[in-house]
Coordinates of C-alpha atoms in Angstrom, one line a residue:
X3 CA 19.8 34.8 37.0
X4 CA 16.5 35.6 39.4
X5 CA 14.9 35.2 36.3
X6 CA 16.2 31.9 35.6
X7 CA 15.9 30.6 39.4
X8 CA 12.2 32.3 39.2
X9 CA 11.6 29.6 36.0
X10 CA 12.7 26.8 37.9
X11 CA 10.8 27.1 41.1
X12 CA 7.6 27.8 38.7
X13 CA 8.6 24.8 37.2
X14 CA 8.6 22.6 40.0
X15 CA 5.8 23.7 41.4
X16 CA 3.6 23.1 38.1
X17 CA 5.7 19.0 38.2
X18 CA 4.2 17.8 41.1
X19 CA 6.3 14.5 40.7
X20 CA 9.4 17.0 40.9
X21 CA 8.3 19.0 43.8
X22 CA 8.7 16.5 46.1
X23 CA 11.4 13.8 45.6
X24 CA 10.3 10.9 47.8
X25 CA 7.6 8.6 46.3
X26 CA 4.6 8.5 47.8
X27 CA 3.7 4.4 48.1
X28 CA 1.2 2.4 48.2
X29 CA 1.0 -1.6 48.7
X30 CA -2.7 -2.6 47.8
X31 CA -3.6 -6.2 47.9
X32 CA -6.4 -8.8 47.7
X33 CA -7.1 -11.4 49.9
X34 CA -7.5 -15.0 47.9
X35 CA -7.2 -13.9 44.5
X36 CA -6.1 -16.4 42.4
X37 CA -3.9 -15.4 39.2
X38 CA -6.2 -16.0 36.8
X39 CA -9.0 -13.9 38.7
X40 CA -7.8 -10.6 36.9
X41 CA -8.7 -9.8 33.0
X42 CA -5.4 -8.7 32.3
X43 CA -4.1 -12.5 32.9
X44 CA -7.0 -13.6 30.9
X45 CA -9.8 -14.2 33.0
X46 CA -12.5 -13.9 30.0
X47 CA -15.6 -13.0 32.6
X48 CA -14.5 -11.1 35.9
X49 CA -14.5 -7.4 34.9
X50 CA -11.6 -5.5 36.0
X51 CA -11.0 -2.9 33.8
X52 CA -9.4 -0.5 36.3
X53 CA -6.9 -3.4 37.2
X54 CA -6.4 -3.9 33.5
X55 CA -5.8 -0.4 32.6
X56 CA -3.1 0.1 35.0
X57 CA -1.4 -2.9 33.9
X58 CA -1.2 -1.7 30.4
X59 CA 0.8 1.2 32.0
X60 CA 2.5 -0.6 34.5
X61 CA 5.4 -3.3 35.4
X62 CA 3.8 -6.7 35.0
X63 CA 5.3 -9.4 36.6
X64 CA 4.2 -12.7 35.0
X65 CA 6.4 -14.5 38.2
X66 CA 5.1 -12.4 40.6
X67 CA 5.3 -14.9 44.2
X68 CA 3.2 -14.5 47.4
X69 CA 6.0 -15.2 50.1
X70 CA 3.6 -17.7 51.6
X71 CA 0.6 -19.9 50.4
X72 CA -2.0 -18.1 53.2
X73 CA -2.0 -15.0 54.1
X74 CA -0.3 -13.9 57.3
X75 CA 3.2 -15.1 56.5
X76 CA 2.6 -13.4 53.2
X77 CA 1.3 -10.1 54.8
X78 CA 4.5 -10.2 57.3
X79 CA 6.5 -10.4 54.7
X80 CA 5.9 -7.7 52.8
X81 CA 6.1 -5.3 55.8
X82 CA 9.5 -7.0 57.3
X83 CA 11.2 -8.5 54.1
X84 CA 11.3 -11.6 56.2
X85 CA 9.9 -15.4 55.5
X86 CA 7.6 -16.7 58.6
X87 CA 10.1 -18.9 59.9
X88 CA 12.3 -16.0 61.0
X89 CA 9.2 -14.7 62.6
X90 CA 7.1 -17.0 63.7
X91 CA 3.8 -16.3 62.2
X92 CA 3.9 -19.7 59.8
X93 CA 0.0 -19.5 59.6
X94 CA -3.1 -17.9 59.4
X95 CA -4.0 -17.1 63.4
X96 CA -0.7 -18.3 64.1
X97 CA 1.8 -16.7 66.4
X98 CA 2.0 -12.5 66.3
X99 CA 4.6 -9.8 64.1
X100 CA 6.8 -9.7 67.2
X101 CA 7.8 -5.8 68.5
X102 CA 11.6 -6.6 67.6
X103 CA 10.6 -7.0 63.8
X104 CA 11.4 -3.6 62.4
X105 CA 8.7 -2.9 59.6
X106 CA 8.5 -0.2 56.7
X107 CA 6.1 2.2 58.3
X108 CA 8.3 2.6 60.9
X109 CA 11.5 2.8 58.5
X110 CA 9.7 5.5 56.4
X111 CA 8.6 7.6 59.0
X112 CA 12.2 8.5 60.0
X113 CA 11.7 9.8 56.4
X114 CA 9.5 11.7 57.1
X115 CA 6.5 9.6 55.5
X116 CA 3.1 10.3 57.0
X117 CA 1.3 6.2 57.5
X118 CA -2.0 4.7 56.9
X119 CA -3.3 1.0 57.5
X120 CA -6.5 0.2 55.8
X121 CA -8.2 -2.9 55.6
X122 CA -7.5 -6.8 57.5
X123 CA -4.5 -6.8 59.3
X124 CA -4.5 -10.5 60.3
X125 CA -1.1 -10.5 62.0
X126 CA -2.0 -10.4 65.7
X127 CA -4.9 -9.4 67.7
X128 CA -6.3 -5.7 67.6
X129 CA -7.8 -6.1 71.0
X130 CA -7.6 -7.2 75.0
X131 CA -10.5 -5.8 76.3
X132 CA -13.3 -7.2 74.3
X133 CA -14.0 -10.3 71.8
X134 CA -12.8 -10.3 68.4
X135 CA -12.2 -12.0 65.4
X136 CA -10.4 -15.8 65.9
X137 CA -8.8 -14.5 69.1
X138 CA -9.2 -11.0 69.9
X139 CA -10.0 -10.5 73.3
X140 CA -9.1 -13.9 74.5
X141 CA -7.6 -14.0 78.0
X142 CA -4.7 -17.3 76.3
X143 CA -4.3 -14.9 73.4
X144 CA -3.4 -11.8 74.9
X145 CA 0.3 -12.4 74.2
X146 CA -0.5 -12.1 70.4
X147 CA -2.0 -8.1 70.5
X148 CA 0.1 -6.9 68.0
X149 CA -2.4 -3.9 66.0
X150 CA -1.0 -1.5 63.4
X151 CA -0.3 1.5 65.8
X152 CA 2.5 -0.5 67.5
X153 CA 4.3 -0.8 64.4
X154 CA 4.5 2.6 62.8
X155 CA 1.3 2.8 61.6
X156 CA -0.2 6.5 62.7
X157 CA -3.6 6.2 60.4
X158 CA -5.5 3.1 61.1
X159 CA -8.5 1.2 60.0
X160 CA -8.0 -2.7 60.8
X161 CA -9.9 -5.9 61.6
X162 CA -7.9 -8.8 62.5
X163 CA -9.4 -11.2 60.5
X164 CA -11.4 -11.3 57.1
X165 CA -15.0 -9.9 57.2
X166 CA -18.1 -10.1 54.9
X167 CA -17.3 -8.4 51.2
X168 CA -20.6 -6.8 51.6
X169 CA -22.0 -5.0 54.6
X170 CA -18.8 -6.3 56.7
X171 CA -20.1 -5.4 60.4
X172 CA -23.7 -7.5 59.6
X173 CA -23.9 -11.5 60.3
X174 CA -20.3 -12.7 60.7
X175 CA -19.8 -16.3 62.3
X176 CA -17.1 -14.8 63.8
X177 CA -17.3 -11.4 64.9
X178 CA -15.0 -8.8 64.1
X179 CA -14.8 -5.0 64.2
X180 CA -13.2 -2.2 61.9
X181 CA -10.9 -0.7 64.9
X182 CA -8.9 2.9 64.5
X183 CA -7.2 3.0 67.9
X184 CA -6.9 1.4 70.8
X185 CA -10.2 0.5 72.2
X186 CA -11.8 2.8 69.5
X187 CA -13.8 1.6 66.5
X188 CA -14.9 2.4 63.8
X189 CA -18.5 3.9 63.3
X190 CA -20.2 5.1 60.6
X191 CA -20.6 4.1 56.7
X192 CA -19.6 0.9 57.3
X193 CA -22.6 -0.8 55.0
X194 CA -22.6 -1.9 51.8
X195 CA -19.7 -2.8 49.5
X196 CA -16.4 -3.4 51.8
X197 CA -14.2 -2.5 49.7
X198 CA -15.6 0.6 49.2
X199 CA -15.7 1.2 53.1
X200 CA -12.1 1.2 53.1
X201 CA -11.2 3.2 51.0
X202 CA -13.5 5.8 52.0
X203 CA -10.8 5.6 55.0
X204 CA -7.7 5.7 52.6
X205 CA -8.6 8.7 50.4
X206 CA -9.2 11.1 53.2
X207 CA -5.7 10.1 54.6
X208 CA -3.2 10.7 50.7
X209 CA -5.8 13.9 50.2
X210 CA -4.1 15.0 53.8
X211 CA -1.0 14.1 52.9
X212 CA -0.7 15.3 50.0
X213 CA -1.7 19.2 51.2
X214 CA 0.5 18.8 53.7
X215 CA 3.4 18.1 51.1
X216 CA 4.2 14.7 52.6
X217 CA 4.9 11.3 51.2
X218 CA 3.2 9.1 52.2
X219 CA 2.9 5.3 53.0
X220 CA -0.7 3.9 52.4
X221 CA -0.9 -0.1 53.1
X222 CA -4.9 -1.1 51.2
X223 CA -5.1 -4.5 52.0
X224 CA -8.7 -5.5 50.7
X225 CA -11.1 -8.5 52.3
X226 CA -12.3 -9.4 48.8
X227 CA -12.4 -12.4 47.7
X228 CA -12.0 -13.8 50.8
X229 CA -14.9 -15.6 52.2
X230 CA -17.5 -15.1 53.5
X231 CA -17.9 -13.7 49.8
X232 CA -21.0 -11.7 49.0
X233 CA -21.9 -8.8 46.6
X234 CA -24.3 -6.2 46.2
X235 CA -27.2 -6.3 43.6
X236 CA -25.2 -4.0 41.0
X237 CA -22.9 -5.6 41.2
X238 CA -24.3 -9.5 40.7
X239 CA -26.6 -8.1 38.2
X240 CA -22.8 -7.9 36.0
X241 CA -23.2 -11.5 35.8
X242 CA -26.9 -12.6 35.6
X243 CA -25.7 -15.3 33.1
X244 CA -23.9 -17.1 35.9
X245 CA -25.1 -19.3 39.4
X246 CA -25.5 -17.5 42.2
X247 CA -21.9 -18.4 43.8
X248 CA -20.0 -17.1 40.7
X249 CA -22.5 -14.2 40.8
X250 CA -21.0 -13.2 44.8
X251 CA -17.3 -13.9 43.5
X252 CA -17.0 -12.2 40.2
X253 CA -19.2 -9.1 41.9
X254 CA -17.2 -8.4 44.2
X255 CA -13.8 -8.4 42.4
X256 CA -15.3 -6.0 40.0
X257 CA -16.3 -4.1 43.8
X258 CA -12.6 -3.8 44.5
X259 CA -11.9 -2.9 41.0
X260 CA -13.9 0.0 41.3
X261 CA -12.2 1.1 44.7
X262 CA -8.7 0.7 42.8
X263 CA -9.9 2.6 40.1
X264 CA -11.4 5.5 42.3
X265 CA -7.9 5.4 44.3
X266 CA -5.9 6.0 41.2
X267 CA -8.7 8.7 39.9
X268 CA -8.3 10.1 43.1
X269 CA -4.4 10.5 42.7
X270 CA -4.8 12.0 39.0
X271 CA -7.1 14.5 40.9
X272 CA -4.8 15.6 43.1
X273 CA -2.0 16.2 41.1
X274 CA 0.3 13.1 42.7
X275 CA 0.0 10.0 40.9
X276 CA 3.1 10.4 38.8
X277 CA 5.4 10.2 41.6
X278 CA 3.3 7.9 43.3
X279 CA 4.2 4.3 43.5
X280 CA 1.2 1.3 43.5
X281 CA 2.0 -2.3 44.2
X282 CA -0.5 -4.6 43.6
X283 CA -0.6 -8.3 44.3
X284 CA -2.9 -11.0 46.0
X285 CA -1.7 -12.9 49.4
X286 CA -1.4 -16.1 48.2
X287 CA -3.7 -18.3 45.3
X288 CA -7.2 -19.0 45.3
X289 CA -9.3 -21.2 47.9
X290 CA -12.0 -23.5 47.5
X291 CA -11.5 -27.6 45.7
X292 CA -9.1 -28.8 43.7
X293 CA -6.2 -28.8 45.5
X294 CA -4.5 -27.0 48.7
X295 CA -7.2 -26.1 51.1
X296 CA -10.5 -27.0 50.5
X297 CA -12.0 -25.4 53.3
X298 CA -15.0 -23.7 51.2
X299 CA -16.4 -26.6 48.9
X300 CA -19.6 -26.2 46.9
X301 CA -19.5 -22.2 48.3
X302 CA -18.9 -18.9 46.8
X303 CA -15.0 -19.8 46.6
X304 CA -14.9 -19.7 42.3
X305 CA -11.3 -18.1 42.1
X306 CA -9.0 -20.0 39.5
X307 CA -5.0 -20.2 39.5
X308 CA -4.9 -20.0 35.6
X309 CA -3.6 -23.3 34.8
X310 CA -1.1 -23.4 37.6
X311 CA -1.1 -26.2 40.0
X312 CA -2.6 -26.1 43.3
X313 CA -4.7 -23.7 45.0
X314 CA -4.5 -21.8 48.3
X315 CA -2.8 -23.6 50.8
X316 CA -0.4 -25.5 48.0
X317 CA 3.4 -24.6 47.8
X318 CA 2.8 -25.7 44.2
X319 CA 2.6 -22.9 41.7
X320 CA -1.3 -22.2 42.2
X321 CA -0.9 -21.4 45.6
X322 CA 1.5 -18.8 45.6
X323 CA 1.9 -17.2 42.2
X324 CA 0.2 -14.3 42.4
X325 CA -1.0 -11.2 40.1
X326 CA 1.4 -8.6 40.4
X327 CA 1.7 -4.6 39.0
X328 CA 4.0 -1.9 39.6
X329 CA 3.0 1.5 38.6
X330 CA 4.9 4.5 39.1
X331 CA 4.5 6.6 36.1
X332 CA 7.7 9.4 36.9
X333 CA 10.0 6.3 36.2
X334 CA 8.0 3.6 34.2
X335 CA 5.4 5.7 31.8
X336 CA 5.1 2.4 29.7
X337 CA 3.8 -1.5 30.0
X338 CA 6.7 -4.2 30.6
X339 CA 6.6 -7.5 31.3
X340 CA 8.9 -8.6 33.5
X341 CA 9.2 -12.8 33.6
X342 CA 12.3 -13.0 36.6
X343 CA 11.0 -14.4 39.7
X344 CA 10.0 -11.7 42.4
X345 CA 8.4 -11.9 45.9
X346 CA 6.5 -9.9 48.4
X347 CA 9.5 -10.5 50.2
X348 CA 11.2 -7.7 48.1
X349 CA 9.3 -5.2 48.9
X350 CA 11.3 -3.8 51.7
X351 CA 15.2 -4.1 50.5
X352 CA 13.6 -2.4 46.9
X353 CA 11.7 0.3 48.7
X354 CA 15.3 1.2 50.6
X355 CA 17.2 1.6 47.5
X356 CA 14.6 3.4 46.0
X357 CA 15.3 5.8 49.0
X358 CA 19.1 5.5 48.3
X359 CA 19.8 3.1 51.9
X360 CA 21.5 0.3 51.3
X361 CA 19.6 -3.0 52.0
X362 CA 22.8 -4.7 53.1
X363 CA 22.7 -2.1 55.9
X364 CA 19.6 -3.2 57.3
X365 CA 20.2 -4.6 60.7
X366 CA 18.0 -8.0 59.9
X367 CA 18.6 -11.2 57.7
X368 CA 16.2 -10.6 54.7
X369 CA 15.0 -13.0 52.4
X370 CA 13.8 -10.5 49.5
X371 CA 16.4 -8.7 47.2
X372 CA 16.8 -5.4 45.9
X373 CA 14.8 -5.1 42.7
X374 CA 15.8 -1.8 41.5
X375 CA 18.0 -2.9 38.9
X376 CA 14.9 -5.2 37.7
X377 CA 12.8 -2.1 37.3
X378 CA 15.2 0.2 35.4
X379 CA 15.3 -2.8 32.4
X380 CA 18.1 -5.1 33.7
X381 CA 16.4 -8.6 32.8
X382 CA 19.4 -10.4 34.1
X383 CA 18.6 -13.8 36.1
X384 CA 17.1 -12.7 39.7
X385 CA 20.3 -14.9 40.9
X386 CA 18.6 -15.6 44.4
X387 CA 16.6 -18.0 45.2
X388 CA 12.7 -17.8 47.1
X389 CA 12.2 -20.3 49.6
X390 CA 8.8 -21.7 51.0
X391 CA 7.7 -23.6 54.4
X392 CA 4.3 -24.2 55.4
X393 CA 3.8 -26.8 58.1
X394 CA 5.5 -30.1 56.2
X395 CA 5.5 -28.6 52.7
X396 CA 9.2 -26.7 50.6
X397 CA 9.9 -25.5 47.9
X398 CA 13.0 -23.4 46.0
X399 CA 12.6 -21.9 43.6
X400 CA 15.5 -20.0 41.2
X401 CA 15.1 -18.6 38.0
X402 CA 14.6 -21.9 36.8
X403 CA 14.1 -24.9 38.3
X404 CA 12.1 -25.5 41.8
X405 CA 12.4 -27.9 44.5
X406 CA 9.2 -28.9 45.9
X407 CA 9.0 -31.4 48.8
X408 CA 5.3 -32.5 50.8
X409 CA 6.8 -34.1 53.8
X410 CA 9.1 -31.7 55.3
X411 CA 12.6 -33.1 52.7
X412 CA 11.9 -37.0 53.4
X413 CA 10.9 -36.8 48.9
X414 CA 11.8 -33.9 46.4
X415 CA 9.9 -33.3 43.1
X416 CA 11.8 -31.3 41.0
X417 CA 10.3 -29.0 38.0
X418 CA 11.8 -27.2 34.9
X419 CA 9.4 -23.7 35.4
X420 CA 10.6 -21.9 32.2
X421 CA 9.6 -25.4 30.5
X422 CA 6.9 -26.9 32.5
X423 CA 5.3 -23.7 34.3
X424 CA 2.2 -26.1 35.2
X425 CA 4.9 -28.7 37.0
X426 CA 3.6 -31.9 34.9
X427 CA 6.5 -33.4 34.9
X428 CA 8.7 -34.2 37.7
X429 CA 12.4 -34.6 36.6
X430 CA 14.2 -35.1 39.6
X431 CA 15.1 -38.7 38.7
X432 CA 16.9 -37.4 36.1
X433 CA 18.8 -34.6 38.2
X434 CA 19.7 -36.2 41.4
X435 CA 23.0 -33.5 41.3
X436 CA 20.8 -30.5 41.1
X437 CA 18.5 -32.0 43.5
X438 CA 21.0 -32.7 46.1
X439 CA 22.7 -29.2 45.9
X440 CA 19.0 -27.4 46.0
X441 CA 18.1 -29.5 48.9
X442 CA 21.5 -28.3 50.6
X443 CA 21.2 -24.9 50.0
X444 CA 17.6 -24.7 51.4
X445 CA 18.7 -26.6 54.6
X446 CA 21.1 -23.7 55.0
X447 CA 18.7 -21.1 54.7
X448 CA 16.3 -22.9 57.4
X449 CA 19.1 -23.5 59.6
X450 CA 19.4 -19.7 59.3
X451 CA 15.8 -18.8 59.7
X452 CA 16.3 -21.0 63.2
X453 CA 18.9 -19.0 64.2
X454 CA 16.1 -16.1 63.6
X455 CA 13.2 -17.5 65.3
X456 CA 15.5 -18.8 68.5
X457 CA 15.7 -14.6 68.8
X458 CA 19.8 -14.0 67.8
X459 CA 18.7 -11.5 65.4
X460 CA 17.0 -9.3 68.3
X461 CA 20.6 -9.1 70.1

């Protein structure tokens, strides 16, 4: 019997997915990446080979849906499981995560989870005492300091807004800092590729971690491709064939390529990555012309949605259908495709049943769903609808069909997705019914997201 007990604990300790039965996780994500930017949906120039290999292993999600078409409401949602109407934060340097919003650092660190923030923030200020980013500093913004530490976040390397994809603290319009406390930035290292500077920050934090025998929660939210866009010379010398613009783009996606491919390298090395769990995804589609927000023309903004409609800014498919990967090689050793509907929204409910709580338990309305049943095989419909609002623009979407309006429900278009994926046709003449019952079910989940924001959930 000792000898058989002796074999077990031997055993365990060799498995280091087995010695510890809580996940580590991490949620890494780019900032503008458009779904096409990534080889493993097809892009046939911008190397990503460390993004491609860990979707051949992974969960692919070829519906994978940024909760909002810019990033804060998308970057809220995938720490609250909550739209931005519930919240308030319906736009980029817009409104604040309020400190009644319960978030899944703080939920994990009951569970014993070490945390770590690395990388652009971007939902409320990081500072009151000096000037920073859009509205750091500001004496009329100081009701909007919301940094990482406040909401469970113990390790912390944040700017509030996006900074330069190469040397990041040199010649921004608008200045902002890499800050690890409060009052307290960062020094040190912080030249060259920016991708690379934080996650020098995010290794040191797992390799910690993982001595200690802790999960851990890691959030890697990169700057890249976000504008201002700019590479290093290695890295633009990948694509001498191209102009300069494309040369800045492509060079540094393959930058945070890298950094993801040193992270999960990094994991191998330490003996964790098979009960680790990486989510990868972009906050919503890709800026520049050609539809949603064309606030970079004739600039280093080169991202493509595929052939999706709409860009950054656009509740149309471009703007918020996102890459997406799920790797967690203890459960899902193989690559999947996965075509159901999912959302950053689903991040939180999924991560509590993962951890055996109910997400019917939690003590918010959520908008994202449970996806566990998803990730064991079950390719039943997702049954639950995603609903958009930014400014005047909705959309519904279901495992089929999606409602899109541009003036806040005066007009519907509606769209056959498993059809018409590139919404070319609108058939809503042709399905008043379904129209009308889409349109009433989405007025009952704003009128609910109004009960949210008027503060009844925070009773």
């Amino acid at each position: 019997m000792k000898f058989i007990l002796k074999f077990i604990i031997l055993l365990f300790a060799a498995l280091p997915g087995l010695s510890q039965s809580k996940p580590n996780i991490i949620l890494v994500m780019a900032d503008d990446l458009g779904w096409g930017d990534v080889g493993f949906n097809g892009n046939p120039f911008i190397h990503t080979p460390h993004l491609d290999r860990m979707a051949a292993g992974s969960i692919q999600f070829t519906r994978a849906y940024a909760a909002a078409p810019v990033c804060s409401p998308t970057r809220a949602s995938c720490l609250t499981g909550r739209n931005a109407e519930r919240h308030g934060i319906f736009f980029a340097n817009v409104g604040h995560l309020p400190a009644e919003e319960i978030t899944l650092p703080q939920i994990l660190k009951k569970e014993g989870y070490s945390t770590g923030f690395f990388g652009k923030w971007h939902l409320g200020t990081l500072t009151t005492t000096q000037r920073d980013g859009h509205r750091g500093g500001k004496e009329k913004e100081r009701e909007h300091f919301a940094p990482p530490w406040s909401f469970g976040f113990d390790n912390v390397l944040a700017t509030e807004i996006a900074v330069p994809t190469w040397d990041p603290m040199k010649e921004q319009s608008t200045p902002s800092r890499y800050w690890t406390a409060p009052d307290r930035e960062a020094t040190g290292s912080l030249d060259g590729d920016d991708s690379r500077v934080i996650m020098d920050r995010a290794l040191p934090f797992i390799e910690k971690s993982a001595k200690n025998k802790t999960p851990f929660f890691s959030v890697i939210w990169f700057h890249a491709p976000h504008s201002p866009v700019a590479a290093g010379p290695a890295y633009r010398a990948r694509y001498t064939g191209f102009d300069e613009d494309r040369q800045h783009y492509y060079g540094c996606i393959t930058a945070m390529d890298e950094q993801i491919g040193r992270l999960r390298s990094f994991l191998r090395q330490l003996k964790i990555e098979k009960n680790t769990i990486i989510i990868f995804t972009s906050d919503n589609g890709p800026a520049g012309e050609g539809g949603g927000i064309a606030q970079y023309p004739g600039k280093r903004q080169q991202g493509v949605p595929g052939l999706f409609r709409g860009r950054k800014g656009s509740l149309y498919e471009g703007g918020v259908r996102v890459p997406g990967l799920l790797e967690w090689p203890a459960r899902f050793g193989s690559h999947r495709k996965v075509s159901v509907p999912v959302s950053t929204s689903d991040y939180l409910p999924t991560i509590l049943a993962i951890l055996g709580k109910s997400p019917a338990a939690h003590p918010r309305p959520l908008d994202g769903v449970d996806l566990t049943g998803l990730l064991e095989g079950d390719n039943h419909p997702r049954n639950h609808p995603i609903a958009f609002k930014s400014y005047k623009q909705r959309a519904y979407t279901d495992d089929r069909f999606k409602l899109y309006s541009p003036d806040d429900g005066a007009s519907y278009e509606l769209y056959d997705l498993l059809n018409d994926p590139y919404e070319t046709k609108d058939i809503a003449a042709e399905n008043r019914e379904r129209v009308s019952d889409m349109a009433a079910a989405y007025e009952q989940w704003l009128a609910s997201c109004l009960r949210s924001a008027k503060g009844e959930d925070y009773k």
